[in-house]
mmCIF file of C-alpha atoms in Angstrom:
data_model
loop_
_atom_site.group_PDB
_atom_site.id
_atom_site.type_symbol
_atom_site.label_atom_id
_atom_site.label_comp_id
_atom_site.label_asym_id
_atom_site.label_seq_id
_atom_site.Cartn_x
_atom_site.Cartn_y
_atom_site.Cartn_z
ATOM 1 C CA UNK A 1 -7.254 19.432 5.879
ATOM 2 C CA UNK A 2 -9.243 16.733 4.073
ATOM 3 C CA UNK A 3 -8.543 13.407 3.856
ATOM 4 C CA UNK A 4 -11.060 10.815 1.778
ATOM 5 C CA UNK A 5 -11.347 7.566 2.083
ATOM 6 C CA UNK A 6 -13.286 5.040 -0.808
ATOM 7 C CA UNK A 7 -13.194 1.653 0.401
ATOM 8 C CA UNK A 8 -16.317 -0.916 0.381
ATOM 9 C CA UNK A 9 -15.518 -3.653 3.397
ATOM 10 C CA UNK A 10 -15.672 -1.424 6.583
ATOM 11 C CA UNK A 11 -12.377 -3.581 7.806
ATOM 12 C CA UNK A 12 -9.673 -2.791 5.445
ATOM 13 C CA UNK A 13 -11.708 0.850 6.263
ATOM 14 C CA UNK A 14 -11.033 1.126 9.874
ATOM 15 C CA UNK A 15 -6.853 -0.216 9.201
ATOM 16 C CA UNK A 16 -6.892 2.928 6.647
ATOM 17 C CA UNK A 17 -8.836 4.983 8.997
ATOM 18 C CA UNK A 18 -6.043 3.359 11.897
ATOM 19 C CA UNK A 19 -2.750 3.625 9.170
ATOM 20 C CA UNK A 20 -3.255 7.187 9.057
ATOM 21 C CA UNK A 21 -4.015 8.415 12.783
ATOM 22 C CA UNK A 22 -0.756 7.234 13.031
ATOM 23 C CA UNK A 23 1.040 9.565 10.901
ATOM 24 C CA UNK A 24 2.544 12.521 13.025
ATOM 25 C CA UNK A 25 1.674 15.449 10.074
ATOM 26 C CA UNK A 26 -1.950 14.368 9.808
ATOM 27 C CA UNK A 27 -2.459 15.055 12.961
ATOM 28 C CA UNK A 28 -4.807 17.558 12.556
ATOM 29 C CA UNK A 29 -6.814 16.602 9.325
ATOM 30 C CA UNK A 30 -10.407 15.663 9.116
ATOM 31 C CA UNK A 31 -10.803 12.234 7.494
ATOM 32 C CA UNK A 32 -13.952 11.242 6.148
ATOM 33 C CA UNK A 33 -14.753 7.297 4.826
ATOM 34 C CA UNK A 34 -16.996 6.790 1.997
ATOM 35 C CA UNK A 35 -18.256 2.821 1.457
ATOM 36 C CA UNK A 36 -18.775 3.596 -2.424
ATOM 37 C CA UNK A 37 -17.265 5.745 -5.649
ATOM 38 C CA UNK A 38 -21.362 6.874 -5.442
ATOM 39 C CA UNK A 39 -21.015 7.265 -1.919
ATOM 40 C CA UNK A 40 -17.844 10.169 -2.358
ATOM 41 C CA UNK A 41 -19.491 11.604 -5.585
ATOM 42 C CA UNK A 42 -22.590 12.705 -3.557
ATOM 43 C CA UNK A 43 -20.069 14.513 -1.183
ATOM 44 C CA UNK A 44 -20.991 18.411 -0.883
ATOM 45 C CA UNK A 45 -16.976 19.162 -0.229
ATOM 46 C CA UNK A 46 -15.949 16.909 -2.679
ATOM 47 C CA UNK A 47 -13.686 19.267 -3.870
ATOM 48 C CA UNK A 48 -12.196 20.753 -0.770
ATOM 49 C CA UNK A 49 -10.581 16.775 -0.183
ATOM 50 C CA UNK A 50 -6.818 16.496 -0.408
ATOM 51 C CA UNK A 51 -5.987 13.047 -0.508
ATOM 52 C CA UNK A 52 -8.098 9.725 -1.752
ATOM 53 C CA UNK A 53 -7.240 6.788 -0.530
ATOM 54 C CA UNK A 54 -8.823 4.991 -2.906
ATOM 55 C CA UNK A 55 -9.799 1.039 -3.217
ATOM 56 C CA UNK A 56 -10.177 0.251 -7.439
ATOM 57 C CA UNK A 57 -13.015 -2.602 -7.051
ATOM 58 C CA UNK A 58 -15.472 -0.736 -5.901
ATOM 59 C CA UNK A 59 -19.645 -1.507 -7.189
ATOM 60 C CA UNK A 60 -21.090 -0.052 -9.203
ATOM 61 C CA UNK A 61 -18.975 2.876 -9.853
ATOM 62 C CA UNK A 62 -15.326 1.754 -10.157
ATOM 63 C CA UNK A 63 -11.638 3.160 -8.514
ATOM 64 C CA UNK A 64 -10.855 4.388 -11.788
ATOM 65 C CA UNK A 65 -14.066 5.262 -13.906
ATOM 66 C CA UNK A 66 -14.257 7.616 -10.250
ATOM 67 C CA UNK A 67 -11.321 9.302 -11.221
ATOM 68 C CA UNK A 68 -12.504 9.546 -15.080
ATOM 69 C CA UNK A 69 -15.452 11.621 -12.959
ATOM 70 C CA UNK A 70 -13.116 13.718 -10.851
ATOM 71 C CA UNK A 71 -10.861 15.199 -14.467
ATOM 72 C CA UNK A 72 -14.521 15.888 -15.965
ATOM 73 C CA UNK A 73 -15.466 18.352 -12.910
ATOM 74 C CA UNK A 74 -12.182 19.258 -13.214
ATOM 75 C CA UNK A 75 -11.467 18.415 -9.299
ATOM 76 C CA UNK A 76 -7.585 17.816 -8.567
ATOM 77 C CA UNK A 77 -6.692 15.827 -5.195
ATOM 78 C CA UNK A 78 -3.827 13.553 -4.838
ATOM 79 C CA UNK A 79 -4.485 9.950 -5.071
ATOM 80 C CA UNK A 80 -2.508 6.746 -3.799
ATOM 81 C CA UNK A 81 -4.585 3.985 -5.482
ATOM 82 C CA UNK A 82 -5.251 0.780 -2.685
ATOM 83 C CA UNK A 83 -6.252 -2.219 -4.188
ATOM 84 C CA UNK A 84 -5.492 -6.467 -4.251
ATOM 85 C CA UNK A 85 -5.736 -5.876 -8.463
ATOM 86 C CA UNK A 86 -1.856 -6.369 -9.404
ATOM 87 C CA UNK A 87 -2.355 -6.939 -13.059
ATOM 88 C CA UNK A 88 -0.568 -4.656 -15.566
ATOM 89 C CA UNK A 89 -3.887 -3.267 -17.347
ATOM 90 C CA UNK A 90 -4.870 -1.792 -13.767
ATOM 91 C CA UNK A 91 -1.084 0.220 -13.165
ATOM 92 C CA UNK A 92 -1.272 1.404 -15.649
ATOM 93 C CA UNK A 93 -4.488 2.884 -15.769
ATOM 94 C CA UNK A 94 -3.584 4.178 -12.515
ATOM 95 C CA UNK A 95 -0.998 5.474 -13.565
ATOM 96 C CA UNK A 96 -2.746 7.542 -16.454
ATOM 97 C CA UNK A 97 -5.038 9.267 -14.555
ATOM 98 C CA UNK A 98 -1.856 10.705 -12.518
ATOM 99 C CA UNK A 99 -2.534 8.577 -9.288
ATOM 100 C CA UNK A 100 0.678 9.405 -6.194
ATOM 101 C CA UNK A 101 1.207 6.165 -5.159
ATOM 102 C CA UNK A 102 -0.752 2.650 -6.203
ATOM 103 C CA UNK A 103 -0.223 0.080 -3.273
ATOM 104 C CA UNK A 104 -1.386 -3.708 -3.260
ATOM 105 C CA UNK A 105 -3.086 -5.231 -0.945
ATOM 106 C CA UNK A 106 -1.953 -6.064 1.443
ATOM 107 C CA UNK A 107 0.153 -3.579 2.258
ATOM 108 C CA UNK A 108 1.903 -3.377 5.385
ATOM 109 C CA UNK A 109 2.906 0.336 7.644
ATOM 110 C CA UNK A 110 6.231 0.898 6.479
ATOM 111 C CA UNK A 111 4.766 1.164 2.957
ATOM 112 C CA UNK A 112 1.895 2.992 3.715
ATOM 113 C CA UNK A 113 4.507 5.529 5.523
ATOM 114 C CA UNK A 114 6.338 6.011 2.414
ATOM 115 C CA UNK A 115 2.735 7.256 0.096
ATOM 116 C CA UNK A 116 2.355 9.612 2.633
ATOM 117 C CA UNK A 117 5.213 10.851 2.678
ATOM 118 C CA UNK A 118 5.193 11.630 -0.778
ATOM 119 C CA UNK A 119 1.791 13.808 -0.386
ATOM 120 C CA UNK A 120 3.487 15.278 2.476
ATOM 121 C CA UNK A 121 6.562 16.533 0.655
ATOM 122 C CA UNK A 122 4.628 17.194 -2.477
ATOM 123 C CA UNK A 123 2.637 19.717 -0.223
ATOM 124 C CA UNK A 124 5.147 21.657 1.245
ATOM 125 C CA UNK A 125 6.678 22.262 -2.468
ATOM 126 C CA UNK A 126 2.513 23.488 -2.814
ATOM 127 C CA UNK A 127 2.512 25.833 0.071
ATOM 128 C CA UNK A 128 5.867 27.631 -2.198
ATOM 129 C CA UNK A 129 6.012 30.626 -3.275
ATOM 130 C CA UNK A 130 9.125 30.026 -5.894
ATOM 131 C CA UNK A 131 11.316 25.951 -5.472
ATOM 132 C CA UNK A 132 14.909 25.242 -5.802
ATOM 133 C CA UNK A 133 16.384 22.380 -6.798
ATOM 134 C CA UNK A 134 16.604 20.411 -3.139
ATOM 135 C CA UNK A 135 12.790 21.028 -3.028
ATOM 136 C CA UNK A 136 12.312 19.171 -6.600
ATOM 137 C CA UNK A 137 14.467 16.559 -5.451
ATOM 138 C CA UNK A 138 13.022 15.546 -2.084
ATOM 139 C CA UNK A 139 9.651 15.746 -3.926
ATOM 140 C CA UNK A 140 10.860 12.552 -7.284
ATOM 141 C CA UNK A 141 13.708 10.904 -5.267
ATOM 142 C CA UNK A 142 12.577 10.858 -1.908
ATOM 143 C CA UNK A 143 15.001 10.572 0.977
ATOM 144 C CA UNK A 144 17.592 9.717 -1.396
ATOM 145 C CA UNK A 145 17.646 13.075 -2.100
ATOM 146 C CA UNK A 146 19.637 14.089 1.064
ATOM 147 C CA UNK A 147 20.523 10.724 2.080
ATOM 148 C CA UNK A 148 23.434 8.429 1.123
ATOM 149 C CA UNK A 149 22.783 5.375 0.461
ATOM 150 C CA UNK A 150 23.476 2.330 3.181
ATOM 151 C CA UNK A 151 25.557 -0.192 2.998
ATOM 152 C CA UNK A 152 24.056 -1.944 5.643
ATOM 153 C CA UNK A 153 21.345 -4.535 5.581
ATOM 154 C CA UNK A 154 19.427 -4.428 8.990
ATOM 155 C CA UNK A 155 16.148 -6.301 8.673
ATOM 156 C CA UNK A 156 13.665 -4.407 10.381
ATOM 157 C CA UNK A 157 12.935 -4.426 14.136
ATOM 158 C CA UNK A 158 11.351 -7.966 15.160
ATOM 159 C CA UNK A 159 12.661 -9.689 12.428
ATOM 160 C CA UNK A 160 15.766 -12.257 13.237
ATOM 161 C CA UNK A 161 18.283 -13.599 10.590
ATOM 162 C CA UNK A 162 18.032 -16.893 11.238
ATOM 163 C CA UNK A 163 14.263 -16.822 11.588
ATOM 164 C CA UNK A 164 13.895 -15.667 8.623
ATOM 165 C CA UNK A 165 16.126 -18.406 6.461
ATOM 166 C CA UNK A 166 13.948 -20.750 7.711
ATOM 167 C CA UNK A 167 11.037 -19.526 6.215
ATOM 168 C CA UNK A 168 11.831 -18.966 3.020
ATOM 169 C CA UNK A 169 13.451 -22.249 2.905
ATOM 170 C CA UNK A 170 9.626 -23.441 4.082
ATOM 171 C CA UNK A 171 7.948 -20.650 1.005
ATOM 172 C CA UNK A 172 10.603 -22.577 -1.508
ATOM 173 C CA UNK A 173 8.905 -25.887 -0.802
ATOM 174 C CA UNK A 174 4.894 -24.859 -1.257
ATOM 175 C CA UNK A 175 4.501 -25.876 -5.083
ATOM 176 C CA UNK A 176 1.762 -23.780 -5.519
ATOM 177 C CA UNK A 177 -0.257 -20.795 -3.307
ATOM 178 C CA UNK A 178 -0.189 -20.702 -0.008
ATOM 179 C CA UNK A 179 -1.644 -18.833 3.306
ATOM 180 C CA UNK A 180 -0.248 -17.206 5.888
ATOM 181 C CA UNK A 181 -1.688 -20.114 8.395
ATOM 182 C CA UNK A 182 0.700 -22.967 5.959
ATOM 183 C CA UNK A 183 3.208 -20.961 6.487
ATOM 184 C CA UNK A 184 2.277 -21.239 10.617
ATOM 185 C CA UNK A 185 2.054 -24.944 9.946
ATOM 186 C CA UNK A 186 4.971 -26.038 8.373
ATOM 187 C CA UNK A 187 8.108 -24.292 10.119
ATOM 188 C CA UNK A 188 5.539 -24.457 13.563
ATOM 189 C CA UNK A 189 5.816 -20.514 14.450
ATOM 190 C CA UNK A 190 3.255 -19.212 15.270
ATOM 191 C CA UNK A 191 1.013 -17.338 13.055
ATOM 192 C CA UNK A 192 1.382 -13.455 14.276
ATOM 193 C CA UNK A 193 4.831 -14.297 13.815
ATOM 194 C CA UNK A 194 5.042 -15.386 10.480
ATOM 195 C CA UNK A 195 3.075 -12.907 9.118
ATOM 196 C CA UNK A 196 5.343 -10.798 9.818
ATOM 197 C CA UNK A 197 7.699 -12.421 7.812
ATOM 198 C CA UNK A 198 5.373 -13.018 4.915
ATOM 199 C CA UNK A 199 4.935 -9.356 4.831
ATOM 200 C CA UNK A 200 7.553 -8.074 4.690
ATOM 201 C CA UNK A 201 8.461 -10.870 1.772
ATOM 202 C CA UNK A 202 5.442 -9.416 0.152
ATOM 203 C CA UNK A 203 7.279 -5.864 0.594
ATOM 204 C CA UNK A 204 10.345 -6.065 -0.851
ATOM 205 C CA UNK A 205 8.586 -8.291 -4.279
ATOM 206 C CA UNK A 206 9.989 -12.237 -2.772
ATOM 207 C CA UNK A 207 6.382 -12.930 -2.670
ATOM 208 C CA UNK A 208 3.518 -12.054 -4.938
ATOM 209 C CA UNK A 209 0.231 -12.070 -3.709
ATOM 210 C CA UNK A 210 -4.325 -11.617 -4.262
ATOM 211 C CA UNK A 211 -7.059 -12.048 -2.219
ATOM 212 C CA UNK A 212 -9.490 -14.885 -2.599
ATOM 213 C CA UNK A 213 -13.108 -15.094 -1.212
ATOM 214 C CA UNK A 214 -14.012 -17.798 0.872
ATOM 215 C CA UNK A 215 -17.477 -19.939 1.081
ATOM 216 C CA UNK A 216 -17.495 -17.882 3.775
ATOM 217 C CA UNK A 217 -17.381 -15.014 2.139
ATOM 218 C CA UNK A 218 -14.301 -13.719 4.089
ATOM 219 C CA UNK A 219 -11.102 -12.519 2.240
ATOM 220 C CA UNK A 220 -8.293 -14.678 2.220
ATOM 221 C CA UNK A 221 -4.339 -13.142 1.467
ATOM 222 C CA UNK A 222 -2.743 -16.029 -0.575
ATOM 223 C CA UNK A 223 1.211 -16.285 -1.782
ATOM 224 C CA UNK A 224 2.756 -17.249 -3.982
ATOM 225 C CA UNK A 225 6.970 -17.037 -4.308
ATOM 226 C CA UNK A 226 7.359 -14.716 -6.852
ATOM 227 C CA UNK A 227 11.284 -14.219 -7.208
ATOM 228 C CA UNK A 228 11.785 -10.718 -8.306
ATOM 229 C CA UNK A 229 13.032 -10.165 -4.514
ATOM 230 C CA UNK A 230 15.866 -12.559 -5.218
ATOM 231 C CA UNK A 231 18.419 -9.816 -4.822
ATOM 232 C CA UNK A 232 16.847 -7.351 -2.586
ATOM 233 C CA UNK A 233 16.844 -10.811 -0.223
ATOM 234 C CA UNK A 234 19.892 -12.153 -0.891
ATOM 235 C CA UNK A 235 20.940 -8.258 0.431
ATOM 236 C CA UNK A 236 19.419 -9.354 4.054
ATOM 237 C CA UNK A 237 20.698 -12.807 3.715
ATOM 238 C CA UNK A 238 23.664 -11.821 3.617
#
């Protein structure tokens, strides 16, 4: 199996590659990296890739323009869109092109793993001559097709309820966007510790995020209390 990463930021490419390396089911996969869609379109074996991890904002040719070119060439790999763009139009375009999943940066390994799980379930169905309802339920419903809904809402390993309550209380006091460093400064905790909680709160939808570029050119993730994940958060805090 061949997997292609198309991302212009070398650090993000490295992270994506390392995430792939942690997926046991992809241990035998061959991973290729491209810094632009232009370079990817020039690959002689482009038609052999089963999965493409695609950034939206790329030099010269954007992610959606790349998808349009794939359709023009009648190539249909599975695509997971990975981007800092979280506007409705971008999401709509990605869905219209049939992407398998859409990850908004920064995303956790757990969320990345969920996206890859969709791909691996699809591969299992593709390998069968006939499919059952159970196969289809697994593909379209994921783990919920074979598991009962969880009644407990335990925090992910490494997170504590008291620390989460403390951090959430601090976040509610911010009147504008903030960084992980701001959270660490206000709580007195280390950046490593607060990042775990900020990532978790982003994953459940309590925080929104965007990437801004500083004068030095280095990216900085800014967060804001979105509130859409309020109900989910309360399930962990109750």
